[in-house]
Every structure is written in C-alpha cells, then in structure tokens.
C-alpha cells in the first residue's frame, strides 16, 4: 500500500514539474520578426539533448582538446606548420567546416582562397544562422567571390545598411540635382555638359529662385525654357541618372560622387524604384563605371551593393543581369584581370569558372542596334502564331548568351554598345557631330576593348550592318598602332551580317531628303561612293 502511494506521488510530482516547465517555456515565435532584422546571429545547439549532454559528449570534447594540444606542441618541436584543420578540433563538426572555410577564404595562397570560396558557395543545406555567420565574418574579397558564384544562396549576404534620413525632407529628385551641382562644372566633355544641363533645366520658378542663389553651369545661368515641375518625379530622376552615367565615366567625378554620399543616394533610389527597370539599369550602370576605380571598391561594398548585384544576377532579364555581371567583374580583382568600361558587356562567362577560356567572340551591332536587342531571337507575332505561348520559355532574348555559350562554353563572349541614330532630330547628345563618325567610334572602342583584354586570345568578330564597317575601321587603325597590333594579329575571322561594304542605297535616299530628315553622320557615311568607305575596301578586309 505504501509503495503504491509513493508511486502515485512520484507520478503527480513529475506531472507538476513538466506542467510548470511548459508554462515557463518562452515562445520563440514572439521574437522571430526582431531576429530577422538583426545582423547578429546566435549560434544554435542541437535539438537532441543527448548530443550535448552526458559523459560521452564531455569526454569527446576533452579528448579533442588534448589531441589539438599535442599536435600544436609537436608542430613547435619539429618546426613544422600546424595543420589548420585542427584549429577548431574541439568544436562541432559542422562548425569546424564553416570556420575552416572562412579562414581558408582569407589565405595568402590564391588557389586555396579560390577553392574555399567555391566550397562555401556549394553549401545549400546550412541553417540560417550559418549563412549569417559567413555574411558577417567574410572579408570584401570573399563576398565579391560569392556574389560571382553560380546559383549562390542570397543568405550569404547582409542586406544593405540602413540609409540616413533625407535632410530637410527634400524629394529624391532634389537630392539628385544637388549631387549633380556639386560635381565639377568646368572643362567638361560636351556630352556630359549637355546631359547635366538637361537634368537641371527648370522654368523661371526654379529651385534656385525658391531657395536663393542662381543655379548655374559653367559659370553662366542656364537658358531655362521649360519646367520640370510638371513632369513626373520618375522622369526627372531618370534625366538626372542619365547625367550621372556620363559623369561616372570620368574617374575624378566618381571620387566626388562617393564623397558626396552618392552611393547611399543611389541605393535609396534603387529601393524606391523597384518597378522601374530603366532607373535600376542606369543605377547599376553607374556602379559598374565606378567599380573601374579600385580605390572605390571598399566604399561600394560598405554601401551594400554586393548583395544587390548578387540578386540582380539572378534576374531572368538579360540586360539587367549583364549590367550586374559587368559591375561584379570590375569589382572582382581576384579572378578577373580585365576591366570592362561602359558599353562593354560579358555575355559569357558571367560567373566564376575553372574552365580556361580558349578564344574571344566579339559582337558589334549596327545602325539603331544595341548590345542585346540586335542579337535576340526572331520576334514572334503572338496574334498569328498560336504556338507562341507554348514556345515562350525557349525564346532567347540574346542568342549568343543562351545558345552559343551552351554549345561553346570555353569561349568568352562579349557584346559592345554605342549610340546610333538615323536622324539628328532624335540624337541623344546632339553636340559635336564628329563623335558619331566611324573614325571616332573606332578609336574610342579600341581603347575600351584593349582594357577588356581583347587581343590576348584568338578573336572572331561578328558584325551586323554598320558594325561591319566599324570592325574593318578598327582593324585598320589597330594595324597602325603598336599598342593595338595584338588585336590584328590574333584576329582569326570576321562574320558579316548585311554589311554595306560599298554603301547603302537607302542611305543615299536619306541624303537626298536631308532638309526634311536631317540625316545623322552615320547615315551620311553609309552613302554609296562616300570617301569614308574607300580606305576599308582597299585594305583587303572585305
């Protein structure tokens, strides 16, 4: 009877203890949202108590410590390097792997460093806190390497840091104008001056009149003839960003943009204009231009752009992802020795790869073309083709990137871009017509292509329309310049698509109607019998 009462009492006490423990247990869901906002990730323990309690666990830990001490002593006695895999020998297995990879990713040995970054990128089964640990601990070089790894988990990156509040509640467009005005205003490239004046243009009721003082450019008041106050804010921002794109092509101006908080301002606009592909594309283009200057890399990383670029790299839109790829390639000085100036885009490989590059394929578009749209698959009229929707997933926005890269992965595929127009009525930058000539574009592109490493490998050109004439002009110019002769010597072939080697009849029609159409310099140079084309054909290049 006594034993029965004792057993009942023991059961009752056990029940009460368990009930009390349940009541005192903290619901972690209550602080889950706060945890997501935090940059500090607390290391978690196993949910199985047997993994971290008991004599076996503690004995194993003590043995591990003893073994590590013995190995350290042995290394000192025999003056041998201590194997770093034992530096965390008494830790948990999965924690050892994480910290070991982090340490190796900062090794002075480049091969060890690159392999460690690749091993980190291959981990897709970690807990959130482990990704967070890497995000907080890795250095700048490792973060950039992870961003350039294929199929990377975005949890490897910290979100952009909180942005400072806007002073005096200025609208974003006003902040952009203030940034533009703070940049150098004398001795500028005419196109930079044109885009800046366009962005700052106001009516007589300008911000200057409202705040006092005269908004000027180059020392003179701007001839304001129309107001931007009635234009949507997004359009004004786009004008300002186009001007910043031009400024970002000048290295000294990039320093000013960074010093004036431009990286943070661009981050704010990027987050606010998620629905505007044009604005985001211009912003990433600016970052790509600024990344050409290695002195600004730390500032770009601190401003949170690595995580943004890693996310854009996953975009299904080839233009967006290619802009991000160019920016990251300019940031990555560990595996990329080339630099990609504005208008030079790598279509493949866009990620880090251990496969050696055997040759370069360079695509040059023609009149009214572009680096991406010229090389898209044939457009489909969905009204006529009932199967269009079925094959939409197979449609290629840029077949060199989609098809050629798949068939020939050992190639580096590059596409260049330059502005062209049929008429000067719609020219983006109407100043200095000689800049639109084939001769000027040839010199400009040659400098950019050499910076991108064109000429260091066997090279094949693929050109369309006026792009073919531009290719021939570049080869003629390169043959006369000892610094560029690599491009000529390594050229293995040229593919011409619809190139008017002897001029175009359609261009001649435009010249006849020049007072109505106001044909551009490009169109004039395509006329039959023009002196511009004769030197190309006399050098046996066509």
Short mmCIF file of N, CA and C in Angstrom, two decimals, residues 298-451:
data_model
loop_
_atom_site.label_atom_id
_atom_site.label_comp_id
_atom_site.label_asym_id
_atom_site.label_seq_id
_atom_site.Cartn_x
_atom_site.Cartn_y
_atom_site.Cartn_z
N UNK A 298 35.98 49.44 -51.69
CA UNK A 298 35.56 49.32 -50.29
C UNK A 298 34.29 50.11 -50.02
N UNK A 299 34.20 51.30 -50.59
CA UNK A 299 33.01 52.13 -50.40
C UNK A 299 31.79 51.49 -51.03
N UNK A 300 31.96 50.89 -52.20
CA UNK A 300 30.85 50.23 -52.88
C UNK A 300 30.35 49.05 -52.06
N UNK A 301 31.28 48.28 -51.50
CA UNK A 301 30.89 47.12 -50.69
C UNK A 301 30.20 47.57 -49.41
N UNK A 302 30.75 48.58 -48.75
CA UNK A 302 30.15 49.07 -47.50
C UNK A 302 28.75 49.63 -47.72
N UNK A 303 28.49 50.17 -48.89
CA UNK A 303 27.17 50.73 -49.18
C UNK A 303 26.14 49.65 -49.47
N UNK A 304 26.55 48.37 -49.46
CA UNK A 304 25.60 47.27 -49.61
C UNK A 304 25.31 46.86 -51.03
N UNK A 305 26.18 47.23 -51.98
CA UNK A 305 25.87 46.94 -53.38
C UNK A 305 26.17 45.50 -53.79
N UNK A 306 27.01 44.80 -53.04
CA UNK A 306 27.32 43.41 -53.41
C UNK A 306 26.07 42.54 -53.32
N UNK A 307 25.30 42.68 -52.26
CA UNK A 307 24.07 41.88 -52.13
C UNK A 307 23.06 42.24 -53.20
N UNK A 308 22.98 43.52 -53.56
CA UNK A 308 22.05 43.95 -54.61
C UNK A 308 22.47 43.36 -55.95
N UNK A 309 23.75 43.42 -56.27
CA UNK A 309 24.24 42.90 -57.55
C UNK A 309 24.08 41.39 -57.62
N UNK A 310 24.30 40.69 -56.50
CA UNK A 310 24.12 39.24 -56.48
C UNK A 310 22.67 38.88 -56.78
N UNK A 311 21.75 39.67 -56.27
CA UNK A 311 20.32 39.42 -56.52
C UNK A 311 19.96 39.70 -57.97
N UNK A 312 20.49 40.80 -58.54
CA UNK A 312 20.19 41.15 -59.93
C UNK A 312 20.79 40.13 -60.89
N UNK A 313 21.89 39.50 -60.51
CA UNK A 313 22.49 38.47 -61.36
C UNK A 313 21.53 37.32 -61.62
N UNK A 314 20.57 37.12 -60.74
CA UNK A 314 19.60 36.05 -60.89
C UNK A 314 18.39 36.47 -61.73
N UNK A 315 18.37 37.72 -62.19
CA UNK A 315 17.24 38.23 -62.97
C UNK A 315 17.10 37.47 -64.28
N UNK A 316 15.85 37.16 -64.69
CA UNK A 316 15.65 36.49 -65.98
C UNK A 316 15.85 37.43 -67.17
N UNK A 317 15.95 38.73 -66.90
CA UNK A 317 16.14 39.71 -67.97
C UNK A 317 17.63 39.88 -68.25
N UNK A 318 18.02 39.57 -69.47
CA UNK A 318 19.44 39.50 -69.81
C UNK A 318 20.12 40.86 -69.67
N UNK A 319 19.41 41.95 -69.94
CA UNK A 319 20.04 43.27 -69.84
C UNK A 319 20.38 43.58 -68.39
N UNK A 320 19.43 43.33 -67.49
CA UNK A 320 19.67 43.62 -66.08
C UNK A 320 20.82 42.78 -65.53
N UNK A 321 20.76 41.48 -65.80
CA UNK A 321 21.79 40.58 -65.26
C UNK A 321 23.17 40.89 -65.85
N UNK A 322 23.21 41.32 -67.11
CA UNK A 322 24.51 41.62 -67.74
C UNK A 322 25.12 42.89 -67.17
N UNK A 323 24.30 43.87 -66.84
CA UNK A 323 24.82 45.08 -66.18
C UNK A 323 25.40 44.72 -64.81
N UNK A 324 24.68 43.88 -64.06
CA UNK A 324 25.18 43.45 -62.74
C UNK A 324 26.45 42.62 -62.89
N UNK A 325 26.49 41.77 -63.90
CA UNK A 325 27.68 40.94 -64.14
C UNK A 325 28.90 41.81 -64.43
N UNK A 326 28.71 42.84 -65.22
CA UNK A 326 29.83 43.75 -65.53
C UNK A 326 30.33 44.45 -64.27
N UNK A 327 29.41 44.91 -63.43
CA UNK A 327 29.81 45.60 -62.20
C UNK A 327 30.59 44.67 -61.27
N UNK A 328 30.11 43.44 -61.11
CA UNK A 328 30.80 42.48 -60.24
C UNK A 328 32.15 42.07 -60.81
N UNK A 329 32.23 41.93 -62.14
CA UNK A 329 33.52 41.59 -62.76
C UNK A 329 34.54 42.69 -62.52
N UNK A 330 34.10 43.95 -62.56
CA UNK A 330 35.02 45.06 -62.29
C UNK A 330 35.43 45.11 -60.81
N UNK A 331 34.57 44.59 -59.93
CA UNK A 331 34.90 44.53 -58.51
C UNK A 331 35.83 43.36 -58.19
N UNK A 332 35.72 42.28 -58.96
CA UNK A 332 36.47 41.05 -58.68
C UNK A 332 37.88 41.14 -59.25
N UNK A 333 38.83 41.46 -58.39
CA UNK A 333 40.22 41.54 -58.82
C UNK A 333 40.99 40.26 -58.49
N UNK A 334 40.28 39.26 -57.97
CA UNK A 334 40.94 38.00 -57.61
C UNK A 334 41.01 37.05 -58.80
N UNK A 335 40.00 37.07 -59.65
CA UNK A 335 39.97 36.14 -60.79
C UNK A 335 39.88 36.85 -62.13
N UNK A 336 39.63 38.15 -62.13
CA UNK A 336 39.47 38.90 -63.39
C UNK A 336 40.56 39.97 -63.46
N UNK A 337 41.41 39.87 -64.46
CA UNK A 337 42.45 40.89 -64.63
C UNK A 337 41.99 41.99 -65.58
N UNK A 338 41.00 41.70 -66.42
CA UNK A 338 40.49 42.69 -67.35
C UNK A 338 39.52 43.64 -66.64
N UNK A 339 39.30 44.79 -67.25
CA UNK A 339 38.27 45.72 -66.79
C UNK A 339 37.33 46.01 -67.95
N UNK A 340 36.06 46.15 -67.62
CA UNK A 340 35.04 46.32 -68.65
C UNK A 340 34.45 47.72 -68.58
N UNK A 341 34.92 48.62 -69.46
CA UNK A 341 34.41 50.00 -69.46
C UNK A 341 32.94 50.05 -69.87
N UNK A 342 32.37 51.24 -69.78
CA UNK A 342 30.97 51.43 -70.13
C UNK A 342 30.74 51.03 -71.59
N UNK A 343 29.72 50.20 -71.81
CA UNK A 343 29.39 49.76 -73.16
C UNK A 343 30.02 48.45 -73.58
N UNK A 344 30.79 47.82 -72.70
CA UNK A 344 31.40 46.51 -72.99
C UNK A 344 30.82 45.50 -72.01
N UNK A 345 30.11 44.49 -72.54
CA UNK A 345 29.38 43.55 -71.68
C UNK A 345 29.83 42.12 -71.96
N UNK A 346 30.08 41.38 -70.88
CA UNK A 346 30.43 39.97 -70.99
C UNK A 346 29.14 39.15 -70.93
N UNK A 347 28.84 38.45 -72.01
CA UNK A 347 27.66 37.59 -72.05
C UNK A 347 27.97 36.20 -71.49
N UNK A 348 29.24 35.81 -71.59
CA UNK A 348 29.67 34.51 -71.05
C UNK A 348 31.20 34.53 -70.93
N UNK A 349 31.76 34.02 -69.82
CA UNK A 349 31.08 33.56 -68.60
C UNK A 349 30.79 34.73 -67.67
N UNK A 350 29.61 34.73 -67.09
CA UNK A 350 29.23 35.80 -66.17
C UNK A 350 29.52 35.43 -64.72
N UNK A 351 29.86 34.16 -64.50
CA UNK A 351 30.20 33.70 -63.15
C UNK A 351 31.65 33.22 -63.13
N UNK A 352 32.17 33.03 -61.93
CA UNK A 352 33.50 32.43 -61.81
C UNK A 352 33.47 31.02 -62.36
N UNK A 353 34.53 30.65 -63.05
CA UNK A 353 34.59 29.32 -63.64
C UNK A 353 36.04 28.85 -63.67
N UNK A 354 36.22 27.56 -63.45
CA UNK A 354 37.57 26.99 -63.50
C UNK A 354 37.96 26.59 -64.92
N UNK A 355 37.01 26.66 -65.85
CA UNK A 355 37.29 26.27 -67.24
C UNK A 355 38.09 27.37 -67.93
N UNK A 356 39.23 27.04 -68.53
CA UNK A 356 40.03 28.07 -69.22
C UNK A 356 39.33 28.59 -70.47
N UNK A 357 39.55 29.87 -70.77
CA UNK A 357 38.96 30.50 -71.95
C UNK A 357 39.92 30.30 -73.13
N UNK A 358 39.41 29.73 -74.21
CA UNK A 358 40.25 29.42 -75.37
C UNK A 358 40.27 30.54 -76.40
N UNK A 359 39.17 31.28 -76.53
CA UNK A 359 39.07 32.32 -77.56
C UNK A 359 37.99 33.32 -77.18
N UNK A 360 38.01 34.47 -77.86
CA UNK A 360 37.01 35.51 -77.65
C UNK A 360 36.13 35.64 -78.89
N UNK A 361 34.84 35.82 -78.66
CA UNK A 361 33.89 36.13 -79.72
C UNK A 361 33.32 37.51 -79.42
N UNK A 362 33.47 38.45 -80.35
CA UNK A 362 33.06 39.83 -80.11
C UNK A 362 31.94 40.22 -81.07
N UNK A 363 30.81 40.64 -80.51
CA UNK A 363 29.63 41.03 -81.29
C UNK A 363 29.55 42.56 -81.36
N UNK A 364 29.41 43.08 -82.60
CA UNK A 364 29.33 44.52 -82.83
C UNK A 364 28.06 44.81 -83.63
N UNK A 365 27.12 45.52 -83.02
CA UNK A 365 25.83 45.80 -83.68
C UNK A 365 25.97 46.93 -84.69
N UNK A 366 24.90 47.19 -85.40
CA UNK A 366 24.91 48.22 -86.43
C UNK A 366 23.99 49.38 -86.13
N UNK A 367 23.54 50.05 -87.18
CA UNK A 367 22.70 51.24 -87.07
C UNK A 367 21.41 50.91 -86.34
N UNK A 368 21.07 51.70 -85.33
CA UNK A 368 19.88 51.53 -84.49
C UNK A 368 19.90 50.23 -83.69
N UNK A 369 21.05 49.60 -83.60
CA UNK A 369 21.15 48.36 -82.84
C UNK A 369 21.53 48.60 -81.40
N UNK A 370 21.77 47.51 -80.68
CA UNK A 370 22.19 47.58 -79.28
C UNK A 370 22.90 46.28 -78.93
N UNK A 371 23.58 46.30 -77.80
CA UNK A 371 24.39 45.15 -77.39
C UNK A 371 23.57 43.90 -77.17
N UNK A 372 22.28 44.05 -76.87
CA UNK A 372 21.45 42.89 -76.56
C UNK A 372 20.33 42.69 -77.59
N UNK A 373 19.61 43.75 -77.92
CA UNK A 373 18.42 43.57 -78.76
C UNK A 373 18.76 43.14 -80.18
N UNK A 374 19.93 43.53 -80.70
CA UNK A 374 20.31 43.12 -82.06
C UNK A 374 20.44 41.61 -82.17
N UNK A 375 20.84 40.97 -81.08
CA UNK A 375 21.14 39.54 -81.11
C UNK A 375 20.05 38.70 -80.46
N UNK A 376 18.83 39.22 -80.45
CA UNK A 376 17.70 38.46 -79.90
C UNK A 376 17.18 37.50 -80.96
N UNK A 377 16.40 36.54 -80.51
CA UNK A 377 15.75 35.61 -81.43
C UNK A 377 14.68 36.36 -82.21
N UNK A 378 14.32 35.84 -83.38
CA UNK A 378 13.31 36.50 -84.21
C UNK A 378 12.04 36.75 -83.42
N UNK A 379 11.51 37.98 -83.55
CA UNK A 379 10.29 38.32 -82.82
C UNK A 379 9.12 37.47 -83.29
N UNK A 380 8.25 37.13 -82.35
CA UNK A 380 7.09 36.29 -82.64
C UNK A 380 5.83 37.11 -82.53
N UNK A 381 5.00 37.05 -83.55
CA UNK A 381 3.70 37.71 -83.51
C UNK A 381 2.71 36.76 -82.87
N UNK A 382 2.37 37.01 -81.63
CA UNK A 382 1.51 36.09 -80.88
C UNK A 382 0.09 36.05 -81.44
N UNK A 383 -0.29 37.07 -82.18
CA UNK A 383 -1.64 37.07 -82.75
C UNK A 383 -1.74 36.07 -83.89
N UNK A 384 -0.61 35.83 -84.57
CA UNK A 384 -0.63 34.94 -85.72
C UNK A 384 -0.15 33.53 -85.37
N UNK A 385 0.72 33.46 -84.41
CA UNK A 385 1.31 32.16 -84.06
C UNK A 385 0.66 31.63 -82.78
N UNK A 386 -0.18 30.61 -82.92
CA UNK A 386 -0.86 30.04 -81.75
C UNK A 386 0.11 29.29 -80.84
N UNK A 387 1.23 28.86 -81.40
CA UNK A 387 2.20 28.11 -80.61
C UNK A 387 3.20 29.03 -79.90
N UNK A 388 2.99 30.33 -80.07
CA UNK A 388 3.96 31.27 -79.49
C UNK A 388 4.05 31.12 -77.98
N UNK A 389 2.89 31.02 -77.35
CA UNK A 389 2.90 30.92 -75.89
C UNK A 389 3.53 29.62 -75.42
N UNK A 390 3.38 28.54 -76.24
CA UNK A 390 3.96 27.26 -75.86
C UNK A 390 5.49 27.31 -75.90
N UNK A 391 6.03 28.03 -76.88
CA UNK A 391 7.49 28.09 -77.01
C UNK A 391 8.12 29.30 -76.37
N UNK A 392 7.33 30.04 -75.58
CA UNK A 392 7.84 31.27 -74.97
C UNK A 392 9.00 31.00 -74.02
N UNK A 393 8.97 29.86 -73.35
CA UNK A 393 10.04 29.54 -72.41
C UNK A 393 11.36 29.30 -73.13
N UNK A 394 11.30 28.86 -74.39
CA UNK A 394 12.51 28.58 -75.16
C UNK A 394 13.02 29.81 -75.90
N UNK A 395 12.27 30.92 -75.83
CA UNK A 395 12.66 32.13 -76.56
C UNK A 395 13.93 32.71 -75.96
N UNK A 396 14.84 33.15 -76.82
CA UNK A 396 16.11 33.71 -76.36
C UNK A 396 16.12 35.22 -76.54
N UNK A 397 16.33 35.94 -75.44
CA UNK A 397 16.47 37.39 -75.52
C UNK A 397 17.82 37.79 -76.12
N UNK A 398 18.78 36.88 -76.06
CA UNK A 398 20.11 37.14 -76.60
C UNK A 398 20.75 35.79 -76.92
N UNK A 399 20.68 35.38 -78.17
CA UNK A 399 21.10 34.01 -78.51
C UNK A 399 22.60 33.74 -78.31
N UNK A 400 23.50 34.73 -78.43
CA UNK A 400 24.90 34.42 -78.10
C UNK A 400 25.06 33.96 -76.65
N UNK A 401 24.29 34.56 -75.75
CA UNK A 401 24.38 34.20 -74.34
C UNK A 401 23.71 32.85 -74.07
N UNK A 402 22.58 32.61 -74.73
CA UNK A 402 21.79 31.41 -74.45
C UNK A 402 22.30 30.20 -75.20
N UNK A 403 22.49 30.34 -76.50
CA UNK A 403 22.82 29.20 -77.35
C UNK A 403 24.32 29.01 -77.55
N UNK A 404 25.01 30.08 -77.93
CA UNK A 404 26.44 29.95 -78.23
C UNK A 404 27.23 29.56 -76.98
N UNK A 405 26.88 30.14 -75.84
CA UNK A 405 27.56 29.80 -74.59
C UNK A 405 27.35 28.35 -74.21
N UNK A 406 26.16 27.82 -74.52
CA UNK A 406 25.87 26.43 -74.21
C UNK A 406 26.65 25.48 -75.12
N UNK A 407 26.77 25.85 -76.39
CA UNK A 407 27.48 25.00 -77.35
C UNK A 407 29.00 25.09 -77.20
N UNK A 408 29.48 26.28 -76.85
CA UNK A 408 30.93 26.50 -76.76
C UNK A 408 31.28 27.17 -75.43
N UNK A 409 31.26 26.43 -74.34
CA UNK A 409 31.48 27.03 -73.01
C UNK A 409 32.89 27.57 -72.79
N UNK A 410 33.85 27.18 -73.64
CA UNK A 410 35.23 27.64 -73.46
C UNK A 410 35.50 28.98 -74.13
N UNK A 411 34.44 29.65 -74.60
CA UNK A 411 34.59 30.95 -75.24
C UNK A 411 34.24 32.06 -74.26
N UNK A 412 34.89 33.21 -74.42
CA UNK A 412 34.43 34.43 -73.76
C UNK A 412 33.65 35.22 -74.80
N UNK A 413 32.39 35.50 -74.51
CA UNK A 413 31.50 36.16 -75.46
C UNK A 413 31.25 37.58 -74.97
N UNK A 414 31.60 38.55 -75.80
CA UNK A 414 31.47 39.96 -75.44
C UNK A 414 30.63 40.68 -76.48
N UNK A 415 29.78 41.58 -76.02
CA UNK A 415 28.99 42.42 -76.92
C UNK A 415 29.23 43.88 -76.55
N UNK A 416 29.42 44.72 -77.55
CA UNK A 416 29.67 46.15 -77.30
C UNK A 416 28.45 46.96 -77.69
N UNK A 417 28.37 48.16 -77.12
CA UNK A 417 27.22 49.03 -77.40
C UNK A 417 27.70 50.46 -77.61
N UNK A 418 27.10 51.12 -78.58
CA UNK A 418 27.36 52.54 -78.84
C UNK A 418 26.08 53.13 -79.41
N UNK A 419 25.87 54.42 -79.22
CA UNK A 419 24.64 55.08 -79.67
C UNK A 419 24.69 55.35 -81.16
N UNK A 420 23.60 55.05 -81.85
CA UNK A 420 23.47 55.37 -83.27
C UNK A 420 22.08 55.93 -83.53
N UNK A 421 21.97 56.76 -84.58
CA UNK A 421 20.68 57.38 -84.90
C UNK A 421 20.55 57.54 -86.40
N UNK A 422 19.32 57.46 -86.88
CA UNK A 422 19.05 57.71 -88.29
C UNK A 422 19.03 59.20 -88.58
N UNK A 423 18.50 59.95 -87.62
CA UNK A 423 18.34 61.38 -87.82
C UNK A 423 18.85 62.14 -86.61
N UNK A 424 19.43 63.29 -86.85
CA UNK A 424 19.89 64.13 -85.75
C UNK A 424 18.75 64.83 -85.04
N UNK A 425 17.52 64.66 -85.56
CA UNK A 425 16.37 65.20 -84.85
C UNK A 425 16.22 64.53 -83.49
N UNK A 426 16.59 63.25 -83.41
CA UNK A 426 16.37 62.48 -82.18
C UNK A 426 17.68 62.02 -81.54
N UNK A 427 18.75 62.70 -81.82
CA UNK A 427 20.04 62.31 -81.23
C UNK A 427 20.02 62.52 -79.72
N UNK A 428 20.59 61.55 -78.99
CA UNK A 428 20.63 61.66 -77.53
C UNK A 428 21.54 62.81 -77.10
N UNK A 429 22.65 62.95 -77.80
CA UNK A 429 23.58 64.05 -77.50
C UNK A 429 23.89 64.76 -78.81
N UNK A 430 23.20 65.86 -79.11
CA UNK A 430 23.32 66.48 -80.43
C UNK A 430 24.59 67.30 -80.64
N UNK A 431 25.45 67.42 -79.63
CA UNK A 431 26.65 68.24 -79.77
C UNK A 431 27.78 67.43 -80.39
N UNK A 432 28.68 68.14 -81.07
CA UNK A 432 29.88 67.55 -81.67
C UNK A 432 29.57 66.35 -82.56
N UNK A 433 29.17 66.65 -83.78
CA UNK A 433 28.76 65.60 -84.72
C UNK A 433 29.91 64.66 -85.07
N UNK A 434 31.16 65.13 -84.99
CA UNK A 434 32.28 64.28 -85.40
C UNK A 434 32.42 63.05 -84.51
N UNK A 435 31.85 63.09 -83.29
CA UNK A 435 31.93 61.95 -82.38
C UNK A 435 31.11 60.77 -82.88
N UNK A 436 30.20 61.01 -83.81
CA UNK A 436 29.36 59.93 -84.32
C UNK A 436 29.97 59.28 -85.55
N UNK A 437 31.11 59.78 -85.99
CA UNK A 437 31.74 59.21 -87.18
C UNK A 437 32.35 57.85 -86.86
N UNK A 438 32.52 57.06 -87.90
CA UNK A 438 33.12 55.74 -87.73
C UNK A 438 34.56 55.86 -87.21
N UNK A 439 35.28 56.87 -87.67
CA UNK A 439 36.67 57.05 -87.25
C UNK A 439 36.76 57.32 -85.75
N UNK A 440 35.90 58.18 -85.23
CA UNK A 440 35.94 58.49 -83.80
C UNK A 440 35.53 57.28 -82.98
N UNK A 441 34.46 56.60 -83.41
CA UNK A 441 33.99 55.42 -82.67
C UNK A 441 35.05 54.33 -82.66
N UNK A 442 35.80 54.22 -83.75
CA UNK A 442 36.84 53.19 -83.83
C UNK A 442 37.89 53.41 -82.74
N UNK A 443 38.40 54.62 -82.62
CA UNK A 443 39.41 54.91 -81.60
C UNK A 443 38.86 54.71 -80.19
N UNK A 444 37.62 55.13 -79.98
CA UNK A 444 37.00 55.00 -78.66
C UNK A 444 36.83 53.53 -78.28
N UNK A 445 36.33 52.73 -79.21
CA UNK A 445 36.09 51.31 -78.92
C UNK A 445 37.39 50.53 -78.77
N UNK A 446 38.40 50.87 -79.55
CA UNK A 446 39.68 50.16 -79.44
C UNK A 446 40.27 50.29 -78.04
N UNK A 447 40.20 51.48 -77.47
CA UNK A 447 40.71 51.68 -76.11
C UNK A 447 39.93 50.83 -75.11
N UNK A 448 38.62 50.79 -75.26
CA UNK A 448 37.79 50.00 -74.35
C UNK A 448 38.06 48.51 -74.49
N UNK A 449 38.23 48.06 -75.74
CA UNK A 449 38.43 46.63 -75.97
C UNK A 449 39.80 46.16 -75.46
N UNK A 450 40.81 47.00 -75.57
CA UNK A 450 42.11 46.61 -75.03
C UNK A 450 42.06 46.50 -73.51
N UNK A 451 41.31 47.42 -72.87
CA UNK A 451 41.14 47.34 -71.42
C UNK A 451 40.44 46.05 -71.02
#
